Short mmCIF file of C-alpha atoms in Angstrom, two decimals:
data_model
loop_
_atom_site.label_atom_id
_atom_site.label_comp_id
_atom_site.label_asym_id
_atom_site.label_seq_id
_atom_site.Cartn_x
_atom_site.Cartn_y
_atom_site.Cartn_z
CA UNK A 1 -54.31 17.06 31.74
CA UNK A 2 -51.00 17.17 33.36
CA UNK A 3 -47.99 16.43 31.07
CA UNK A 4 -47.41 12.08 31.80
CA UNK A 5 -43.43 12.57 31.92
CA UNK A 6 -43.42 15.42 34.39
CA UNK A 7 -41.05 13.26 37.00
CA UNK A 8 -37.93 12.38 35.24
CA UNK A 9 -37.10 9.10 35.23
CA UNK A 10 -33.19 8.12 35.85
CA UNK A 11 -33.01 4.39 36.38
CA UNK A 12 -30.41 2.27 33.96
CA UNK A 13 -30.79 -0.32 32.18
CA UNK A 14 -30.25 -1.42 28.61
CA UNK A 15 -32.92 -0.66 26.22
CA UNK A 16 -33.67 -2.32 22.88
CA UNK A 17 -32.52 -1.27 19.65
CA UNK A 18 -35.16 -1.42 16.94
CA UNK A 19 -34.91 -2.30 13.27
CA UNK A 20 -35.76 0.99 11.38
CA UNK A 21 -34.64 -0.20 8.34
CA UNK A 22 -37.87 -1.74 7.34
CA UNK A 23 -38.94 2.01 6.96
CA UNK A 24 -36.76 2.64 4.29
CA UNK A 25 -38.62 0.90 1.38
CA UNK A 26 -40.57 4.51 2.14
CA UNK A 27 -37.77 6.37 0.70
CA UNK A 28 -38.88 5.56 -2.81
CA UNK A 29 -42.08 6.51 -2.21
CA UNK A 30 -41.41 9.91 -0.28
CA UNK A 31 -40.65 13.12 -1.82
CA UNK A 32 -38.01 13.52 0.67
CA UNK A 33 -36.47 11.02 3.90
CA UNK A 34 -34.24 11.16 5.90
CA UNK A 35 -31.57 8.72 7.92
CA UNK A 36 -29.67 9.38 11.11
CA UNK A 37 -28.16 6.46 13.19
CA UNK A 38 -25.84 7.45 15.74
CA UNK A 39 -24.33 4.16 17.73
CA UNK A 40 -22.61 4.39 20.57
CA UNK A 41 -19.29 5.46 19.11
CA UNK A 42 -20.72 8.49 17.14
CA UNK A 43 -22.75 9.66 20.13
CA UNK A 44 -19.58 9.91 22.29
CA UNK A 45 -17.72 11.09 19.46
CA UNK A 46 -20.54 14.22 18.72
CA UNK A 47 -20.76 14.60 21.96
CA UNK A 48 -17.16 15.56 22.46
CA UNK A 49 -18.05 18.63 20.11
CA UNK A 50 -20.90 19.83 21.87
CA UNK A 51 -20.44 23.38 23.89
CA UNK A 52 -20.59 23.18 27.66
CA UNK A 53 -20.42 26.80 27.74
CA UNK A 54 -24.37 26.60 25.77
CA UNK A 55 -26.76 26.02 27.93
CA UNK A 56 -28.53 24.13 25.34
CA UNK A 57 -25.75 21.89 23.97
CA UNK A 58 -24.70 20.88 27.74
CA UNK A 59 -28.10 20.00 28.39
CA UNK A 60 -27.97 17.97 25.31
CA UNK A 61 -24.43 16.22 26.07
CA UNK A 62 -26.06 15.54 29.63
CA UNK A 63 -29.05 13.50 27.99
CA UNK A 64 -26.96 11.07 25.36
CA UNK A 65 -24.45 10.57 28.00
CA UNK A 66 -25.33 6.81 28.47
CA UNK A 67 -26.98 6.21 26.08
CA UNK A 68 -25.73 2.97 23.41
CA UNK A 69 -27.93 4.74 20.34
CA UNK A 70 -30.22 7.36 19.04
CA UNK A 71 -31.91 6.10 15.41
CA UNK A 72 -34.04 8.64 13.64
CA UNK A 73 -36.53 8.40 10.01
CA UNK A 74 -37.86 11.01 8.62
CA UNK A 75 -39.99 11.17 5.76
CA UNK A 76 -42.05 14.09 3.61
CA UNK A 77 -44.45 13.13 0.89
CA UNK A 78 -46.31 14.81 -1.96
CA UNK A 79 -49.66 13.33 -1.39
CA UNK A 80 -51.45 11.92 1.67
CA UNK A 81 -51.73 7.80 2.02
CA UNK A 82 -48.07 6.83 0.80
CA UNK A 83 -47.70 5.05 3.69
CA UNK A 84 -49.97 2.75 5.51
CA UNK A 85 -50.84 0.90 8.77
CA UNK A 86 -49.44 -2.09 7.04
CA UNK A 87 -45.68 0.21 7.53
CA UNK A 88 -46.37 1.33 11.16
CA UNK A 89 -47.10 -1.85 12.13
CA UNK A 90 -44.24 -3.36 10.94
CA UNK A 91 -42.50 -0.79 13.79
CA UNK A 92 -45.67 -1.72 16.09
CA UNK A 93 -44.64 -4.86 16.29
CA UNK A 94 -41.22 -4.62 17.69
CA UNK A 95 -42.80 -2.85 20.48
CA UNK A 96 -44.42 -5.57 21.66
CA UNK A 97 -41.77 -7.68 23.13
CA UNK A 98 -40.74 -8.37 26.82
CA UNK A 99 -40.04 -4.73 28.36
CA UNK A 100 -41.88 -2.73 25.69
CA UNK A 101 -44.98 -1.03 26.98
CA UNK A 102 -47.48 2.13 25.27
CA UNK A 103 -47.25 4.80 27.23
CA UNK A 104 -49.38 7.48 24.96
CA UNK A 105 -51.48 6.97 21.71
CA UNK A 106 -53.08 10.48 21.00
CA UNK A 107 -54.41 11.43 17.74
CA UNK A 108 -56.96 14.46 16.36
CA UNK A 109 -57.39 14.27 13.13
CA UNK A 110 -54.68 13.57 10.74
CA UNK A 111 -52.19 14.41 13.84
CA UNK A 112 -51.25 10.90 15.02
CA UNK A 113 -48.51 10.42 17.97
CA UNK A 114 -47.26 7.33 19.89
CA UNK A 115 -45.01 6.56 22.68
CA UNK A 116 -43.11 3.51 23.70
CA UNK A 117 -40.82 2.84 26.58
CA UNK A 118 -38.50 -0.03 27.51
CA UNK A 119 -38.12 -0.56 30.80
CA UNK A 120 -37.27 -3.76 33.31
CA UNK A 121 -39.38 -3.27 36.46
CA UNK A 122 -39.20 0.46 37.52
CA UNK A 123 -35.86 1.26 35.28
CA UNK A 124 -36.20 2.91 31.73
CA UNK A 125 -33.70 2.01 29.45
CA UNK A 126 -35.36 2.82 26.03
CA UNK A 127 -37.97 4.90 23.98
CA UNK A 128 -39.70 4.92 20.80
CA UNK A 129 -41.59 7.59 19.70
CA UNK A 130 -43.96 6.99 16.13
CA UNK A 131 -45.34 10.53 14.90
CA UNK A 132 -47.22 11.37 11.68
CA UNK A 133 -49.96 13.37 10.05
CA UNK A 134 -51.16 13.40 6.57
CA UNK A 135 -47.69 13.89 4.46
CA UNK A 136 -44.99 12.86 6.93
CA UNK A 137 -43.79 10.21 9.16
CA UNK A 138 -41.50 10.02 12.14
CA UNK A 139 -40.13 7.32 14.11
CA UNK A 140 -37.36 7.64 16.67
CA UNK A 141 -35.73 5.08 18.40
CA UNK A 142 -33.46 6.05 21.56
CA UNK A 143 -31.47 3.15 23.16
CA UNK A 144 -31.03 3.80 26.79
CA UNK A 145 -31.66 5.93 29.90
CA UNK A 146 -33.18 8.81 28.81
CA UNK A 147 -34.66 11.62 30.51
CA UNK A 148 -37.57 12.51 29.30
CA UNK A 149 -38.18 15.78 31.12
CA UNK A 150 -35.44 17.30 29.63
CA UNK A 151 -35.45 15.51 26.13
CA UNK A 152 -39.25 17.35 25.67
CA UNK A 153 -38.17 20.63 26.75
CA UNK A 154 -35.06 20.66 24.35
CA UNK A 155 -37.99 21.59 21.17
CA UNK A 156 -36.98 24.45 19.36
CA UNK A 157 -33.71 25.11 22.06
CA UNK A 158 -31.52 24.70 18.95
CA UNK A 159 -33.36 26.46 16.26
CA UNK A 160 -33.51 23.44 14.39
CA UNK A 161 -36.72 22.57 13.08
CA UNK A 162 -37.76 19.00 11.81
CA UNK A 163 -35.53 19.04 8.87
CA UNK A 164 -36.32 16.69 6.10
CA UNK A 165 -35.05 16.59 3.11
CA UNK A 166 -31.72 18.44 3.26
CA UNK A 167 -28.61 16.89 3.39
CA UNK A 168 -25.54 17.40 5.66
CA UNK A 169 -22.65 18.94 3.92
CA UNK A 170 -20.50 16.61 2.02
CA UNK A 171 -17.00 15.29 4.13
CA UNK A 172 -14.31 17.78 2.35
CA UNK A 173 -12.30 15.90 -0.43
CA UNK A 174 -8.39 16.42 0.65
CA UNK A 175 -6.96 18.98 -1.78
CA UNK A 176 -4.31 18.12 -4.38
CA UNK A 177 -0.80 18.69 -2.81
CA UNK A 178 1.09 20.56 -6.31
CA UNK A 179 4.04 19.24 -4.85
CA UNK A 180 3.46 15.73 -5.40
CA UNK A 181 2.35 12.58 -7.79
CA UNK A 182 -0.99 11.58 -6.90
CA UNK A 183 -1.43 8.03 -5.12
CA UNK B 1 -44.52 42.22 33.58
CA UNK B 2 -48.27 43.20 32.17
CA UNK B 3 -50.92 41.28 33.87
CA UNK B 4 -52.40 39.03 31.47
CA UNK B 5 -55.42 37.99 33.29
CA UNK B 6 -58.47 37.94 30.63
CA UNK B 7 -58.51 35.45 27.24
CA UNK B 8 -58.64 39.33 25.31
CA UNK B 9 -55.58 40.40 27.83
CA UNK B 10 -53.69 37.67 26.53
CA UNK B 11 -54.66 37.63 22.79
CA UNK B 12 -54.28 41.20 22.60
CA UNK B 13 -51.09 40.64 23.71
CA UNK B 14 -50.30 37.99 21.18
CA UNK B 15 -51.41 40.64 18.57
CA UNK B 16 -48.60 43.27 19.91
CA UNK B 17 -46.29 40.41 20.16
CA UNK B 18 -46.80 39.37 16.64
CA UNK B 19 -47.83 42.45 14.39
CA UNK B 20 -46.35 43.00 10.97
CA UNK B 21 -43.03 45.15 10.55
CA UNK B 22 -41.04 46.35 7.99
CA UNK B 23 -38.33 44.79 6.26
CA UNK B 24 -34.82 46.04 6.30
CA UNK B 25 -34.82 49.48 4.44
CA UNK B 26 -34.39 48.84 0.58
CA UNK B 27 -36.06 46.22 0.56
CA UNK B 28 -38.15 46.90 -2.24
CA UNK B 29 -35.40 47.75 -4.46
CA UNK B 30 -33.73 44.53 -3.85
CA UNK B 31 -36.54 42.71 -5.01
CA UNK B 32 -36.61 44.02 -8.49
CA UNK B 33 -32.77 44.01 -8.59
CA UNK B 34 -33.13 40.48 -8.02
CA UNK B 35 -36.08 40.51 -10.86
CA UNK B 36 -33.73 42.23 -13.22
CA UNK B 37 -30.68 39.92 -12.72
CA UNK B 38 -32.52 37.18 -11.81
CA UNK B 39 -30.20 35.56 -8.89
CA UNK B 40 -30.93 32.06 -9.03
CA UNK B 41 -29.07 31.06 -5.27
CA UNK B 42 -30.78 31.54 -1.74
CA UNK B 43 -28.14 33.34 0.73
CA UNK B 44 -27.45 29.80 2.91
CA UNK B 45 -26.24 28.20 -0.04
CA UNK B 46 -23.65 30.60 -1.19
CA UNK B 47 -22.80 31.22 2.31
CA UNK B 48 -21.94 27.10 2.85
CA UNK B 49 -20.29 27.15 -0.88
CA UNK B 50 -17.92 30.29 0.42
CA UNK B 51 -17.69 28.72 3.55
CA UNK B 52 -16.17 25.40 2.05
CA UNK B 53 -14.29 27.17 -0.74
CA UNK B 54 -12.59 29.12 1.97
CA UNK B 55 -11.92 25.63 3.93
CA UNK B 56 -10.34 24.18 1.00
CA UNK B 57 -8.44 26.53 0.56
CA UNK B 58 -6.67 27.56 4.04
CA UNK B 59 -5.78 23.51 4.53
CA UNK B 60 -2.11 23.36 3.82
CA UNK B 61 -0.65 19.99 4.04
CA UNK B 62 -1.86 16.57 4.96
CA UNK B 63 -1.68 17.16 8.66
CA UNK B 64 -3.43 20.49 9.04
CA UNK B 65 -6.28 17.98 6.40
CA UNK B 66 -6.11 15.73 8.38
CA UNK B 67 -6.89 17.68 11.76
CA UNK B 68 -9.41 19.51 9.33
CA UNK B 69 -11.33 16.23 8.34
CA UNK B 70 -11.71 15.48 11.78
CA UNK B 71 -13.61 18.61 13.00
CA UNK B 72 -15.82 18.52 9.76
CA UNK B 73 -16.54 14.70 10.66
CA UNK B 74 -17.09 16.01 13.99
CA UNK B 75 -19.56 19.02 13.25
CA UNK B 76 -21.24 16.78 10.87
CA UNK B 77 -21.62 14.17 13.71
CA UNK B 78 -22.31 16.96 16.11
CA UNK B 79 -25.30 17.97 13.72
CA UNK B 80 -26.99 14.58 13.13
CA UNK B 81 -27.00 14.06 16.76
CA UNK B 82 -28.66 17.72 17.18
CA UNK B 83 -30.83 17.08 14.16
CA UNK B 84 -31.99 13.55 16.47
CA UNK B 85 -32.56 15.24 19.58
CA UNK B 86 -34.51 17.77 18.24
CA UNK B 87 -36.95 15.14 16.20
CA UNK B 88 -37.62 13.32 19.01
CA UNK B 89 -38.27 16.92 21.18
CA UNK B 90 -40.54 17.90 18.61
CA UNK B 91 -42.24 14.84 18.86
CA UNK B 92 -42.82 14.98 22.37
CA UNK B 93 -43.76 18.69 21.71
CA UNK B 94 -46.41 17.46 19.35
CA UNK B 95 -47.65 14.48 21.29
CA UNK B 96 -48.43 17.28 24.30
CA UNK B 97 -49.83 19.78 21.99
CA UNK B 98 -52.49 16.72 20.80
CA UNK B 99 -53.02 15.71 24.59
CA UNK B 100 -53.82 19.06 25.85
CA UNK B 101 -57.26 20.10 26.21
CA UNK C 1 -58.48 58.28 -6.08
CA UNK C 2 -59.35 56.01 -3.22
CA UNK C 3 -57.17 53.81 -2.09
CA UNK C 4 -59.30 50.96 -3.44
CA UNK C 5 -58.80 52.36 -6.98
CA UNK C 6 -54.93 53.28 -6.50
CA UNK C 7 -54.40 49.64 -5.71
CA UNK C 8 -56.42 48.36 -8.71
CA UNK C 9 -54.61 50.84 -11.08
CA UNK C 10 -51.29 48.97 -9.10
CA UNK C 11 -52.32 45.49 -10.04
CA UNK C 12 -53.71 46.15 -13.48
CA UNK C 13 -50.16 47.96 -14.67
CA UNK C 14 -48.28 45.60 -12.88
CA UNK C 15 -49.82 42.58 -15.23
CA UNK C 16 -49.63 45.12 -18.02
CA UNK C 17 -45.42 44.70 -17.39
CA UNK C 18 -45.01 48.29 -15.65
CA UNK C 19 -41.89 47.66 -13.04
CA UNK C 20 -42.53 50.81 -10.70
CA UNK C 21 -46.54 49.16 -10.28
CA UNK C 22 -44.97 45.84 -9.49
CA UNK C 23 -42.72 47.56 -7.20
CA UNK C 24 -45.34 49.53 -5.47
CA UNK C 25 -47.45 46.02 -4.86
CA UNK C 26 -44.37 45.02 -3.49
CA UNK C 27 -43.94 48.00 -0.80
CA UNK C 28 -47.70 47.40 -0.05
CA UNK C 29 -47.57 43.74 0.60
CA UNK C 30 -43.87 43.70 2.07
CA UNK C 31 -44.58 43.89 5.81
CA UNK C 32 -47.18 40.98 5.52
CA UNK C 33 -45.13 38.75 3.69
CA UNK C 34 -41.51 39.35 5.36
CA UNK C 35 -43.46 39.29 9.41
CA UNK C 36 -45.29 36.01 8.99
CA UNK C 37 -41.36 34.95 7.65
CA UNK C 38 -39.40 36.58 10.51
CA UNK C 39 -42.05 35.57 13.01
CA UNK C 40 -41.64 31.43 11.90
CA UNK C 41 -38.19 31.38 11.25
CA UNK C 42 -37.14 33.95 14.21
CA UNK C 43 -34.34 35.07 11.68
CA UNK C 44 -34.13 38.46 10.42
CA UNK C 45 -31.63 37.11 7.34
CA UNK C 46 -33.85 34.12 6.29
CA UNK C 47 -37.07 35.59 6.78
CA UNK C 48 -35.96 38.71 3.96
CA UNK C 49 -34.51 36.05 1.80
CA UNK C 50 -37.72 34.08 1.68
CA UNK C 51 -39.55 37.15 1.31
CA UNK C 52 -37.98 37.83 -1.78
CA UNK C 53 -38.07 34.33 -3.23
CA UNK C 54 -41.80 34.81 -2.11
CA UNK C 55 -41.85 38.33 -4.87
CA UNK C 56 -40.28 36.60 -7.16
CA UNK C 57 -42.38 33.94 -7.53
CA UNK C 58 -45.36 36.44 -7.40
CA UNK C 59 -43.84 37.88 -9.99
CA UNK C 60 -43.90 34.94 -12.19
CA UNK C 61 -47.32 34.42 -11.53
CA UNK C 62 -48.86 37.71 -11.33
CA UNK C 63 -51.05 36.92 -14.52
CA UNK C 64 -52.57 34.30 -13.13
CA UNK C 65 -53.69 36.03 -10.29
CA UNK C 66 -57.60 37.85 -10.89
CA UNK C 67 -57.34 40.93 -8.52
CA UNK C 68 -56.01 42.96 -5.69
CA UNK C 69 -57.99 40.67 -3.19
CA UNK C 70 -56.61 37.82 -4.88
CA UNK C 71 -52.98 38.98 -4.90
CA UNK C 72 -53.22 39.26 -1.55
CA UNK C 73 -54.49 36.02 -0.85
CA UNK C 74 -51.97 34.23 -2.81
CA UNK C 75 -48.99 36.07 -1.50
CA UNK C 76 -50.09 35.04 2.01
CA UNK C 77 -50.75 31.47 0.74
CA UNK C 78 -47.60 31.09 -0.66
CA UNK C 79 -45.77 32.63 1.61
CA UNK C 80 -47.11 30.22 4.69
CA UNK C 81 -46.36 27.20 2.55
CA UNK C 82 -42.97 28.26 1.92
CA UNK C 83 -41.89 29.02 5.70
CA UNK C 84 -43.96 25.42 6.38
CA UNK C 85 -42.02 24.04 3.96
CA UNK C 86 -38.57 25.99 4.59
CA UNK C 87 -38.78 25.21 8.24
CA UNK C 88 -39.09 21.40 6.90
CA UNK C 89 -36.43 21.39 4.76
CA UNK C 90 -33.84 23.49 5.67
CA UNK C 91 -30.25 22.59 5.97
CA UNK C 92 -29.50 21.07 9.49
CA UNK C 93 -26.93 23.75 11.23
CA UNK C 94 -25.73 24.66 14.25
CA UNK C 95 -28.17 28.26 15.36
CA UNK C 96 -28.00 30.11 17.92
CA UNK C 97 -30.43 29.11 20.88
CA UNK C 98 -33.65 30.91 21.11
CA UNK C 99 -32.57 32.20 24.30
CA UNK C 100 -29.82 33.80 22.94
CA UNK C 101 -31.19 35.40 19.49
CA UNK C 102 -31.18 38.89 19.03
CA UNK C 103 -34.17 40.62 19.92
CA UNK C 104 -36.23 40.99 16.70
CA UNK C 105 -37.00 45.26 16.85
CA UNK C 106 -37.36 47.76 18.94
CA UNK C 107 -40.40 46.93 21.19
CA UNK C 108 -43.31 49.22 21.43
CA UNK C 109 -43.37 52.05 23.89
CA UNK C 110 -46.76 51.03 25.25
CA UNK C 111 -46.33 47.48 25.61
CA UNK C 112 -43.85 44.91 28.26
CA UNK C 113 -40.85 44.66 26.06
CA UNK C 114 -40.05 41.21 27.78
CA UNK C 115 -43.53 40.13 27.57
CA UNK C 116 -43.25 41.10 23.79
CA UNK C 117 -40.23 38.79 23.20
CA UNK C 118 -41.47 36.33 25.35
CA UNK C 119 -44.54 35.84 23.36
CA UNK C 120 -42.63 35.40 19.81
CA UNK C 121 -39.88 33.43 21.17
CA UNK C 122 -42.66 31.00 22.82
CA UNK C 123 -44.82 31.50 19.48
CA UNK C 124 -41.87 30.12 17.28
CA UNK C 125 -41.49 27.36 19.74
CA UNK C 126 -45.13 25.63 18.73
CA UNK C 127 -44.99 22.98 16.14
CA UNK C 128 -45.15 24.15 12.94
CA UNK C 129 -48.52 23.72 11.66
CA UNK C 130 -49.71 25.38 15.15
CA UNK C 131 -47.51 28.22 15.10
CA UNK C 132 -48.57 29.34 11.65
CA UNK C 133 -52.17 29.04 12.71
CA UNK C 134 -51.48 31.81 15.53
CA UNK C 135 -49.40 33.91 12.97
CA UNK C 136 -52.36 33.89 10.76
CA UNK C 137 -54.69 34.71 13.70
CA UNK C 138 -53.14 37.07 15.31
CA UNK C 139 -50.71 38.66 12.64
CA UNK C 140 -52.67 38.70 9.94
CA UNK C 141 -56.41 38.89 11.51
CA UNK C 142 -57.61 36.44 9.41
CA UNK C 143 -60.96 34.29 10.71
CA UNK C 144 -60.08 30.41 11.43
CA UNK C 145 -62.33 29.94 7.90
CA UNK C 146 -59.30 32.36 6.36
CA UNK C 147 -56.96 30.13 7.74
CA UNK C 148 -58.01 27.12 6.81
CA UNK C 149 -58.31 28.64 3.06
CA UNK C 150 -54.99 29.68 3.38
CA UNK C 151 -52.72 26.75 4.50
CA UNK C 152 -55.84 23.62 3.10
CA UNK C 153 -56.41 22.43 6.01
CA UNK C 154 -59.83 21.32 7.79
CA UNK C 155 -61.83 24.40 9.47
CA UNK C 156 -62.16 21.62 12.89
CA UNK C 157 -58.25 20.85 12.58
CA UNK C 158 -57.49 25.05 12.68
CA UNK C 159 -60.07 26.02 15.66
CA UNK C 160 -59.03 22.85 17.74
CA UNK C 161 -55.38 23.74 16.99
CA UNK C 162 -55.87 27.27 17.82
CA UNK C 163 -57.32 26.24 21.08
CA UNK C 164 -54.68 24.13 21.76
CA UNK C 165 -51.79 26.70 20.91
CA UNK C 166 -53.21 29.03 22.96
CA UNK C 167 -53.55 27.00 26.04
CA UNK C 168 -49.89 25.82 25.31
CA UNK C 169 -48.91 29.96 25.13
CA UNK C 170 -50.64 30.39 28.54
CA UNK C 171 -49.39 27.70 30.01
CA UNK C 172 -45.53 28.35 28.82
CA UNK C 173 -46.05 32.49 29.10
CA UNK C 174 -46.88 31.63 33.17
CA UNK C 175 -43.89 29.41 33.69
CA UNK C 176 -41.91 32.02 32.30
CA UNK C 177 -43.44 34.91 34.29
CA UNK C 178 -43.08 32.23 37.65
CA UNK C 179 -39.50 32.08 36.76
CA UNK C 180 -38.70 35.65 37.05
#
């Protein structure tokens, strides 16, 4: 079966943004999670510190440019059935709307993978991807053009596996000038 | 380039590609130094702690902090946006990987 | 003594306490344990220092473990949940593309150095659960029952993942042999 995104697609338009926060209530429940939402500010800001002399970080800075947001939840649990249809749907169900269509539902097993796009008449201006097996849920949310072509073929370009669980490095505190009285 | 033409070509292959080798030499005796003085952090963590001791300390002055917060903000921005892209790769990845017969 | 026996006398001193038997289990399960690391994380740093975590543990737990056979077993256990687990949870960074990493030895004389590479860099590209599968297949020789022991996971989920992986390898490997 030939790969469903093999033309990319380039058209603009604006996609919609979903409401992952209903995931969160998983967070309790998971034995680790994890948050990213990146508006349209922070993905212009990151993007100004991407390399353009790595092949993989241009190709990266040429995907988000245009885009309005990029929302990402990850979660790890202990034991299988912490979360339920009942918590996918409540993501399902956004993806119904005007614009919103299912592209791919393919599962074996406890592998389980869906794909949304937004798009008005032949233009693509969002995606949503919902991925899980037994002990872990995904759900990304990309507001925008996007191209999927070169989105898919970015796996494993950075070295950076699906990371749950860590956390970034704390912002630096400023250091205590000797010289003067504390504010 | 060998011709990998036959399934055994190519898993033979995969075998040579992937066999077992060593470790670094002394290997062995860094495991029981480790057992003897029990070293309770992995390497990345006391890499980032030296790392951001060393930060702390070169920043002299609240303009050289200030330039200083900005690239960590930016790295750190620069990483969750990294961190996104490659979820959603890997997703794609795996929604392929299911879909391929 | 065979080799059978020397390995027995190993394990039996090494529960007993005696540090030079632990450390010769170590030499003899060192390869295993630090290639199916090095071959998931594709980093010659992080793959020793999870191989030692990996001893280290095994040390802690060496008597719970029954025999030789069952040393080995759990050392190869443990050490696939730990890279499945490390390559979960480790601390987002910056790394170096995969294009761009160091090549990992010195290939073989008798083999395509670039096919070599090409076939671990494109290995450590699967998704996880599928690229530990092929590390257990074709690393460690172990039959998909093995590997299903190994990492709990359905016998049907392994052989239709192996499939899969492997059609994925092909598929990628001729791309890559197109683009040259």
């Amino acid at each position: 079966m030939k790969w469903l995104f093999a033309v990319a697609l380039t058209a603009l338009a604006s996609g919609q943004q979903l409401d992952l926060g209903l995931l969160d209530r998983l967070a309790s429940r998971a034995k680790s999670s994890v948050n990213v939402t990146l508006d349209e500010d922070k993905l212009k800001f990151a993007s100004g510190f991407l390399s353009g002399d790595d092949v993989n970080q241009a190709a990266a800075k040429n995907i988000v440019s245009g885009l309005k947001a990029i929302n990402v939840r990850v979660f790890e649990f202990d034991s299988p059935g912490q979360f339920t249809k009942a918590d996918l749907d409540a993501i399902r169900s956004q993806v119904k709307g005007p614009g919103w269509s299912k592209m791919v539902e393919a599962k074996d097993g406890d592998e389980m993978a869906e794909i949304y796009m937004f798009s008005k008449g032949k233009e693509v201006g969002g995606l949503t991807i919902i991925a899980s097996e037994k002990k872990e849920l995904s759900v990304v949310n990309i507001v925008g053009p996007i191209d999927l072509k070169t989105l898919g073929s970015l796996g494993g370009k950075f070295g950076i596996p699906k990371d749950v669980g860590s956390t970034l490095p704390k912002p630096l505190s400023p250091p205590k000038s000797p010289d003067k009285k504390d504010d | 380039m060998s011709n990998v033409e036959t399934p055994n070509d190519f898993e033979n292959e995969l075998r040579r590609a992937l066999r077992r080798q060593e470790p670094p030499s002394g290997f062995t005796d860094r495991v029981m130094a480790r057992i003897s003085n029990r070293r309770p952090q992995p390497i990345w963590h006391r890499q980032w702690l030296a790392a951001a001791a060393a930060a702390c300390i070169a920043v002299i002055g609240s303009g050289a902090w200030e330039q200083h917060r900005r690239q960590v903000e930016g790295e750190r921005a620069k990483q969750e946006l990294i961190y996104a892209l490659t979820v959603a790769s890997e997703s794609l990845q795996t929604t392929k990987h299911i879909l391929t017969r | 003594m065979t080799e059978a026996a020397q390995g027995q006398d190993a394990f039996t001193k090494a529960v007993a306490g005696d540090r030079a038997a632990f450390a010769e289990l170590v030499r003899k399960h060192q390869a295993m344990v630090f290639s199916i690391a090095l071959h998931s994380l594709r980093d010659r740093a992080l793959a020793e220092e999870l191989a030692q975590e990996v001893f280290l543990d095994f040390f802690n737990h060496l008597r719970d473990l029954q025999s030789p056979a069952h040393a080995e077993f759990w050392l190869r256990k443990v050490t696939t949940r730990r890279c499945i687990d490390y390559v979960r949870r480790r601390r987002r960074q910056i790394s170096i593309a995969l294009d761009d990493a160091p090549e990992l030895s010195s290939p073989p004389v008798d083999a395509d150095p670039f096919l070599v590479e090409t076939l671990r860099k494109l290995t450590a590209s699967l998704p996880e659960r599928a690229r530990m599968v092929v590390l257990l297949r074709y690393q460690e020789d172990l039959a998909p029952a093995e590997i299903a022991e190994t990492m709990e996971i359905p016998l049907n989920s392994v052989k239709s993942c192996l499939h899969r992986a492997l059609a994925m390898l092909r598929e990628k490997l001729e791309r890559s042999q197109v683009r040259r």
